[in-house]
Short mmCIF file of C-alpha atoms in Angstrom, two decimals:
data_model
loop_
_atom_site.label_atom_id
_atom_site.label_comp_id
_atom_site.label_asym_id
_atom_site.label_seq_id
_atom_site.Cartn_x
_atom_site.Cartn_y
_atom_site.Cartn_z
CA MET A 1213 -77.96 176.28 48.52
CA SER A 1214 -79.52 179.68 48.05
CA MET A 1215 -78.48 180.75 51.64
CA ILE A 1216 -74.78 179.66 50.90
CA THR A 1217 -74.83 181.60 47.61
CA GLU A 1218 -76.27 184.73 49.17
CA ARG A 1219 -73.54 184.51 52.09
CA LEU A 1220 -70.70 184.07 49.56
CA ALA A 1221 -71.95 187.22 47.58
CA GLN A 1222 -71.37 189.10 50.70
CA GLU A 1223 -67.93 187.63 51.35
CA GLN A 1224 -66.01 187.73 47.87
CA PRO A 1225 -62.29 187.55 48.00
CA PRO A 1226 -60.46 190.75 47.41
CA GLY A 1227 -60.14 192.09 43.90
CA PRO A 1228 -56.93 193.20 42.12
CA ASP A 1229 -56.99 196.48 43.69
CA GLU A 1230 -57.23 194.98 47.06
CA ALA A 1231 -54.49 192.28 46.71
CA ARG A 1232 -53.40 190.83 50.01
CA PRO A 1233 -49.75 190.54 50.97
CA ARG A 1234 -47.91 187.46 49.76
CA PRO A 1235 -47.79 184.93 52.72
CA GLY A 1236 -44.27 184.24 53.81
CA PHE A 1237 -42.94 180.68 54.01
CA ARG A 1238 -44.00 179.92 57.55
CA ALA A 1239 -47.52 180.98 56.62
CA LEU A 1240 -47.51 178.74 53.63
CA PHE A 1241 -46.00 175.81 55.40
CA ALA A 1242 -48.67 176.14 58.22
CA GLY A 1243 -51.30 176.62 55.55
CA TYR A 1244 -50.35 173.37 53.63
CA LEU A 1245 -49.96 171.29 56.72
CA SER A 1246 -53.43 172.40 58.09
CA LEU A 1247 -54.86 171.17 54.76
CA THR A 1248 -53.94 167.85 55.62
CA LYS A 1249 -55.82 167.99 58.92
CA PRO A 1250 -52.89 166.42 61.10
CA GLN A 1251 -55.27 165.51 64.01
CA ILE A 1252 -57.02 163.04 61.71
CA VAL A 1253 -53.66 161.55 60.48
CA GLU A 1254 -52.77 161.15 64.20
CA LEU A 1255 -55.99 159.08 64.87
CA ILE A 1256 -55.40 156.96 61.77
CA LEU A 1257 -51.99 156.14 63.23
CA VAL A 1258 -53.37 155.15 66.45
CA THR A 1259 -55.25 152.38 64.94
CA THR A 1260 -52.94 151.32 62.05
CA ILE A 1261 -49.77 150.39 64.02
CA PRO A 1262 -51.71 147.95 66.58
CA ALA A 1263 -53.62 146.40 63.43
CA MET A 1264 -50.45 145.73 61.72
CA MET A 1265 -48.79 144.27 64.96
CA PHE A 1266 -51.77 142.03 65.70
CA ALA A 1267 -51.98 140.85 62.00
CA ALA A 1268 -48.39 140.07 62.15
CA GLY A 1269 -48.43 138.45 65.59
CA GLY A 1270 -45.75 140.77 66.89
CA TRP A 1271 -43.69 143.45 65.13
CA PRO A 1272 -44.39 143.59 61.41
CA ASP A 1273 -41.40 144.33 59.03
CA LEU A 1274 -40.38 147.82 59.95
CA GLY A 1275 -39.93 148.84 56.31
CA LEU A 1276 -43.52 147.83 55.68
CA MET A 1277 -44.75 149.57 58.75
CA ALA A 1278 -42.96 152.69 57.55
CA VAL A 1279 -44.39 152.56 54.10
CA VAL A 1280 -48.02 151.82 55.38
CA LEU A 1281 -47.67 154.68 57.99
CA ILE A 1282 -46.31 157.18 55.44
CA GLY A 1283 -48.64 156.08 52.62
CA GLY A 1284 -51.67 156.00 54.84
CA GLY A 1285 -50.78 159.47 56.36
CA LEU A 1286 -50.34 160.91 52.84
CA ALA A 1287 -53.47 159.44 51.65
CA ALA A 1288 -55.33 160.84 54.49
CA GLY A 1289 -53.88 164.25 53.96
CA ALA A 1290 -54.65 163.82 50.30
CA ALA A 1291 -58.39 163.38 51.19
CA SER A 1292 -58.42 166.12 53.62
CA THR A 1293 -56.92 168.42 51.10
CA PHE A 1294 -59.49 167.71 48.49
CA ASN A 1295 -62.20 168.02 51.29
CA CYS A 1296 -60.84 171.59 51.94
CA TYR A 1297 -60.90 172.41 48.35
CA ILE A 1298 -64.61 171.06 47.97
CA ASP A 1299 -65.79 172.66 51.18
CA ARG A 1300 -64.14 176.14 50.68
CA ASP A 1301 -67.53 177.78 49.97
CA ILE A 1302 -68.97 176.62 53.27
CA ASP A 1303 -65.76 176.85 55.28
CA GLN A 1304 -65.78 180.69 55.04
CA LEU A 1305 -69.28 180.60 56.55
CA MET A 1306 -68.26 178.88 59.71
CA ARG A 1307 -66.32 180.36 62.47
CA ARG A 1308 -64.54 177.17 63.26
CA THR A 1309 -63.11 176.71 59.65
CA LYS A 1310 -63.06 180.26 58.26
CA ARG A 1311 -59.29 180.64 58.94
CA ARG A 1312 -58.38 177.49 56.83
CA PRO A 1313 -56.04 178.35 54.07
CA LEU A 1314 -58.79 178.66 51.31
CA PRO A 1315 -61.19 180.81 53.12
CA SER A 1316 -58.34 183.02 54.38
CA HIS A 1317 -56.82 183.20 50.77
CA THR A 1318 -53.38 181.96 52.07
CA ILE A 1319 -53.23 179.28 49.26
CA THR A 1320 -55.04 179.50 45.86
CA PRO A 1321 -57.72 176.69 45.02
CA ARG A 1322 -55.37 175.63 42.07
CA ALA A 1323 -52.37 175.10 44.43
CA VAL A 1324 -54.51 173.08 46.73
CA LEU A 1325 -55.70 170.73 43.84
CA ILE A 1326 -52.05 170.25 42.79
CA PHE A 1327 -50.98 169.49 46.38
CA GLY A 1328 -53.91 167.03 46.87
CA THR A 1329 -53.01 165.37 43.59
CA ILE A 1330 -49.44 165.13 44.56
CA LEU A 1331 -50.09 163.45 47.85
CA THR A 1332 -52.39 161.06 46.21
CA VAL A 1333 -50.11 159.95 43.47
CA VAL A 1334 -47.13 159.61 46.03
CA SER A 1335 -49.13 157.76 48.70
CA LEU A 1336 -50.70 155.33 46.02
CA THR A 1337 -47.29 154.82 44.54
CA LEU A 1338 -45.71 153.99 47.76
CA MET A 1339 -48.61 151.38 48.65
CA ALA A 1340 -48.53 149.79 45.10
CA THR A 1341 -44.65 149.35 45.07
CA PHE A 1342 -44.18 148.10 48.60
CA THR A 1343 -47.38 146.49 49.89
CA ASN A 1344 -50.04 144.60 47.79
CA TRP A 1345 -52.99 145.45 45.34
CA LEU A 1346 -55.67 144.80 48.06
CA ALA A 1347 -54.08 147.42 50.41
CA THR A 1348 -53.50 149.91 47.51
CA GLY A 1349 -56.98 149.58 46.29
CA LEU A 1350 -58.65 150.09 49.74
CA THR A 1351 -56.24 153.22 50.06
CA ALA A 1352 -57.51 154.43 46.60
CA ALA A 1353 -61.10 153.65 47.51
CA SER A 1354 -60.82 155.48 50.94
CA ILE A 1355 -59.71 158.66 49.18
CA PHE A 1356 -62.45 158.41 46.56
CA TYR A 1357 -65.14 157.70 49.11
CA TYR A 1358 -64.18 160.47 51.51
CA ASP A 1359 -64.20 163.23 48.82
CA VAL A 1360 -66.76 162.05 46.32
CA ILE A 1361 -69.38 160.00 48.26
CA TYR A 1362 -69.13 161.66 51.61
CA THR A 1363 -68.11 165.27 50.97
CA ILE A 1364 -69.63 165.94 47.57
CA TRP A 1365 -72.75 163.88 47.86
CA LEU A 1366 -73.86 162.90 51.37
CA LYS A 1367 -72.51 165.71 53.55
CA ARG A 1368 -74.74 168.40 52.20
CA ARG A 1369 -77.81 166.14 51.62
CA THR A 1370 -78.49 163.84 54.81
CA PRO A 1371 -78.23 163.99 58.38
CA THR A 1372 -76.88 160.38 58.15
CA ASN A 1373 -73.62 161.64 56.60
CA THR A 1374 -71.55 161.06 59.53
CA PHE A 1375 -72.69 157.41 59.70
CA TRP A 1376 -71.84 156.67 56.18
CA GLY A 1377 -68.80 158.66 56.27
CA GLY A 1378 -67.47 156.46 59.03
CA ILE A 1379 -66.74 153.94 56.28
CA CYS A 1380 -63.56 155.85 55.14
CA GLY A 1381 -62.74 156.66 58.75
CA ALA A 1382 -62.52 153.05 59.93
CA ALA A 1383 -60.81 151.95 56.59
CA PRO A 1384 -57.24 152.31 57.80
CA VAL A 1385 -57.74 149.14 60.13
CA LEU A 1386 -58.50 147.05 56.93
CA ILE A 1387 -55.67 148.66 54.90
CA ALA A 1388 -53.23 147.95 57.69
CA TRP A 1389 -54.28 144.38 57.92
CA ALA A 1390 -54.25 143.70 54.09
CA ALA A 1391 -50.87 145.27 54.02
CA VAL A 1392 -49.48 142.78 56.34
CA THR A 1393 -51.40 139.49 55.29
CA GLY A 1394 -52.76 140.27 51.79
CA THR A 1395 -56.35 139.34 53.30
CA VAL A 1396 -58.86 140.90 55.45
CA GLY A 1397 -59.63 138.56 58.37
CA PRO A 1398 -62.74 138.47 60.81
CA VAL A 1399 -60.64 140.26 63.52
CA ALA A 1400 -59.88 143.13 61.20
CA TRP A 1401 -63.50 143.43 60.42
CA ALA A 1402 -64.44 143.52 64.09
CA LEU A 1403 -61.86 146.16 64.79
CA PHE A 1404 -63.26 148.02 61.67
CA ALA A 1405 -66.59 148.13 63.21
CA VAL A 1406 -65.20 149.31 66.53
CA VAL A 1407 -63.85 152.41 64.62
CA PHE A 1408 -66.82 152.70 62.46
CA PHE A 1409 -69.30 152.85 65.21
CA TRP A 1410 -67.11 154.95 67.48
CA GLN A 1411 -67.21 157.70 65.01
CA MET A 1412 -70.82 158.63 65.99
CA PRO A 1413 -70.23 159.22 69.67
CA HIS A 1414 -66.83 160.80 68.80
CA PHE A 1415 -68.28 163.34 66.22
CA TYR A 1416 -71.80 164.20 67.29
CA PRO A 1417 -70.36 165.97 70.51
CA LEU A 1418 -68.27 168.31 68.11
CA ALA A 1419 -71.39 168.72 65.89
CA ILE A 1420 -73.30 169.68 68.87
CA LYS A 1421 -70.70 172.40 70.07
CA TYR A 1422 -70.76 173.93 66.53
CA LYS A 1423 -74.40 173.32 65.74
CA ASP A 1424 -74.88 177.08 64.80
CA ASP A 1425 -71.97 176.96 62.47
CA TYR A 1426 -73.44 174.07 60.48
CA ALA A 1427 -76.88 175.61 60.40
CA ARG A 1428 -75.16 178.83 59.12
CA ALA A 1429 -73.71 176.93 56.21
CA GLY A 1430 -76.71 174.89 55.57
CA ILE A 1431 -75.04 171.53 56.60
CA PRO A 1432 -77.81 169.02 57.91
CA MET A 1433 -75.65 167.54 60.69
CA LEU A 1434 -77.77 165.53 63.17
CA PRO A 1435 -77.82 168.11 66.01
CA VAL A 1436 -79.09 170.67 63.47
CA VAL A 1437 -81.95 168.81 62.05
CA ARG A 1438 -82.93 166.46 64.90
CA SER A 1439 -83.91 166.93 68.58
CA ALA A 1440 -81.43 166.68 71.41
CA ARG A 1441 -83.25 163.43 72.53
CA ARG A 1442 -82.67 161.86 69.09
CA VAL A 1443 -79.05 162.94 69.10
CA ASN A 1444 -78.42 161.50 72.43
CA THR A 1445 -80.14 158.37 71.65
CA GLU A 1446 -77.87 157.81 68.66
CA ILE A 1447 -74.83 158.45 70.73
CA LEU A 1448 -76.02 155.90 73.33
CA LEU A 1449 -76.92 153.43 70.59
CA PHE A 1450 -73.58 153.71 68.85
CA THR A 1451 -71.42 153.68 71.93
CA VAL A 1452 -73.20 150.26 72.84
CA LEU A 1453 -72.40 149.03 69.39
CA THR A 1454 -68.86 150.24 69.73
CA LEU A 1455 -68.47 148.29 73.14
CA VAL A 1456 -70.08 145.17 71.55
CA SER A 1457 -67.74 145.22 68.48
CA SER A 1458 -64.83 145.51 70.80
CA LEU A 1459 -65.85 142.66 72.75
CA ALA A 1460 -66.66 140.56 69.60
CA ALA A 1461 -62.90 140.98 68.68
CA TRP A 1462 -61.83 139.21 71.72
CA PRO A 1463 -63.04 135.74 71.05
CA LEU A 1464 -62.45 136.24 67.25
CA GLY A 1465 -58.78 136.97 67.96
CA ALA A 1466 -58.33 134.48 70.89
CA LYS A 1467 -56.51 131.73 68.68
CA ASP A 1468 -54.15 134.58 67.54
CA GLY A 1469 -53.19 135.80 70.95
CA MET A 1470 -56.03 138.31 71.81
CA GLY A 1471 -56.14 137.59 75.59
CA PRO A 1472 -57.21 139.06 78.79
CA ILE A 1473 -55.17 142.14 78.58
CA TYR A 1474 -57.33 143.22 75.57
CA GLY A 1475 -60.61 141.78 76.95
CA ILE A 1476 -60.33 143.65 80.47
CA THR A 1477 -59.17 146.70 78.80
CA ALA A 1478 -62.18 146.56 76.32
CA ILE A 1479 -64.57 146.18 79.30
CA VAL A 1480 -63.16 148.79 81.76
CA SER A 1481 -62.57 151.44 79.16
CA GLY A 1482 -65.88 150.81 77.35
CA ALA A 1483 -67.72 151.04 80.69
CA PHE A 1484 -66.17 154.62 81.27
CA PHE A 1485 -66.84 155.49 77.61
CA LEU A 1486 -70.62 154.52 78.06
CA LEU A 1487 -70.75 156.23 81.50
CA GLU A 1488 -69.72 159.62 79.78
CA ALA A 1489 -72.30 159.14 76.97
CA LEU A 1490 -74.89 158.58 79.74
CA ARG A 1491 -73.74 161.65 81.72
CA LEU A 1492 -74.24 163.73 78.51
CA ALA A 1493 -77.75 162.28 77.97
CA GLY A 1494 -78.70 163.08 81.65
CA ARG A 1495 -77.35 166.56 81.31
CA SER A 1496 -79.47 167.21 78.13
CA ARG A 1497 -82.72 165.49 79.89
CA ARG A 1498 -82.19 167.89 82.79
CA GLY A 1499 -81.54 170.91 80.70
CA GLU A 1500 -78.15 171.41 82.13
CA PRO A 1501 -75.11 172.82 80.05
CA LEU A 1502 -74.05 169.75 77.87
CA LYS A 1503 -70.27 169.81 78.16
CA ALA A 1504 -70.29 167.81 74.93
CA MET A 1505 -66.65 168.12 74.39
CA ARG A 1506 -65.95 165.87 77.42
CA LEU A 1507 -67.35 162.89 75.53
CA PHE A 1508 -65.39 164.01 72.33
CA HIS A 1509 -62.09 164.20 74.24
CA TRP A 1510 -62.95 160.79 76.11
CA SER A 1511 -63.87 159.05 72.97
CA ILE A 1512 -60.23 159.73 71.67
CA THR A 1513 -58.82 158.48 74.99
CA TYR A 1514 -60.85 155.40 74.72
CA LEU A 1515 -59.89 154.48 71.11
CA THR A 1516 -56.14 155.12 72.00
CA ILE A 1517 -56.28 152.81 75.21
CA LEU A 1518 -58.29 150.12 73.28
CA PHE A 1519 -55.75 149.83 70.41
CA ILE A 1520 -52.77 149.98 72.68
CA ALA A 1521 -54.15 146.89 74.38
CA VAL A 1522 -54.37 145.23 70.76
CA ALA A 1523 -50.66 146.02 70.30
CA VAL A 1524 -49.59 144.84 73.63
CA ASP A 1525 -51.48 141.53 73.29
CA ALA A 1526 -49.65 141.17 69.94
CA LEU A 1527 -46.35 141.50 71.66
CA ILE A 1528 -47.16 139.37 74.70
#
């Protein structure tokens, strides 16, 4: 933490005599939108809709779907907003994040807290009013876990932060299932495991690319504190666990209509996912340029394809 304090002392926000011009409406709108990290919300929607469809055995009530998508999206935005508030000290030390609204002084910390609180209240009110207490409780727990357990406690203390942070990243599957059925069944847990394990081969390539950024901010991401061999071993391990979880969902969901469309998709897309992880490990072993972002982008494609197959099987 001493390194962070020292850096911050060199990058203090402007004083009264150096006041920045007041940002316009477009800049403020873009700033508030970026606080919610829309790319994360998009990934949540990719898993939420198919999970609801399979839980319902087809199209769920469209009103319920709208509530879960809006409520879940706002909850994710709230968690991300609080994350930006908590991480504002390290964000200004990292090239990847120094243009976020707080490091760039586009929005004040107080305004960010108010915005995050409003998103939280609206999302939980929607979930409590139109779904059930299990789905609402899981939504509230996800916000708490992401901001308190992951961001405040784990992220700055342990290289296993990505692993434990994966719990809240996979929670939307359980929330979606609970909103439809009022319970969380075996297939929901299998799909939760898919998203949970998937997050390591998804995020570690990003951490490899921005390794110097994380090191500068004193964040012990795995690529910062462990060897390339260890990182690639974990990528391969969690890729395999992702595929095993995806295949486990097949027999668990067979009686509810999870058929060959899902199974074949899981096998084929999973094989390509594993192949890309092996390529990254091979390039690392041979000392070649890693091109880690290829695996990052393919991981998004893989998850999207797999959950589209869940949705298709639910309809057919």
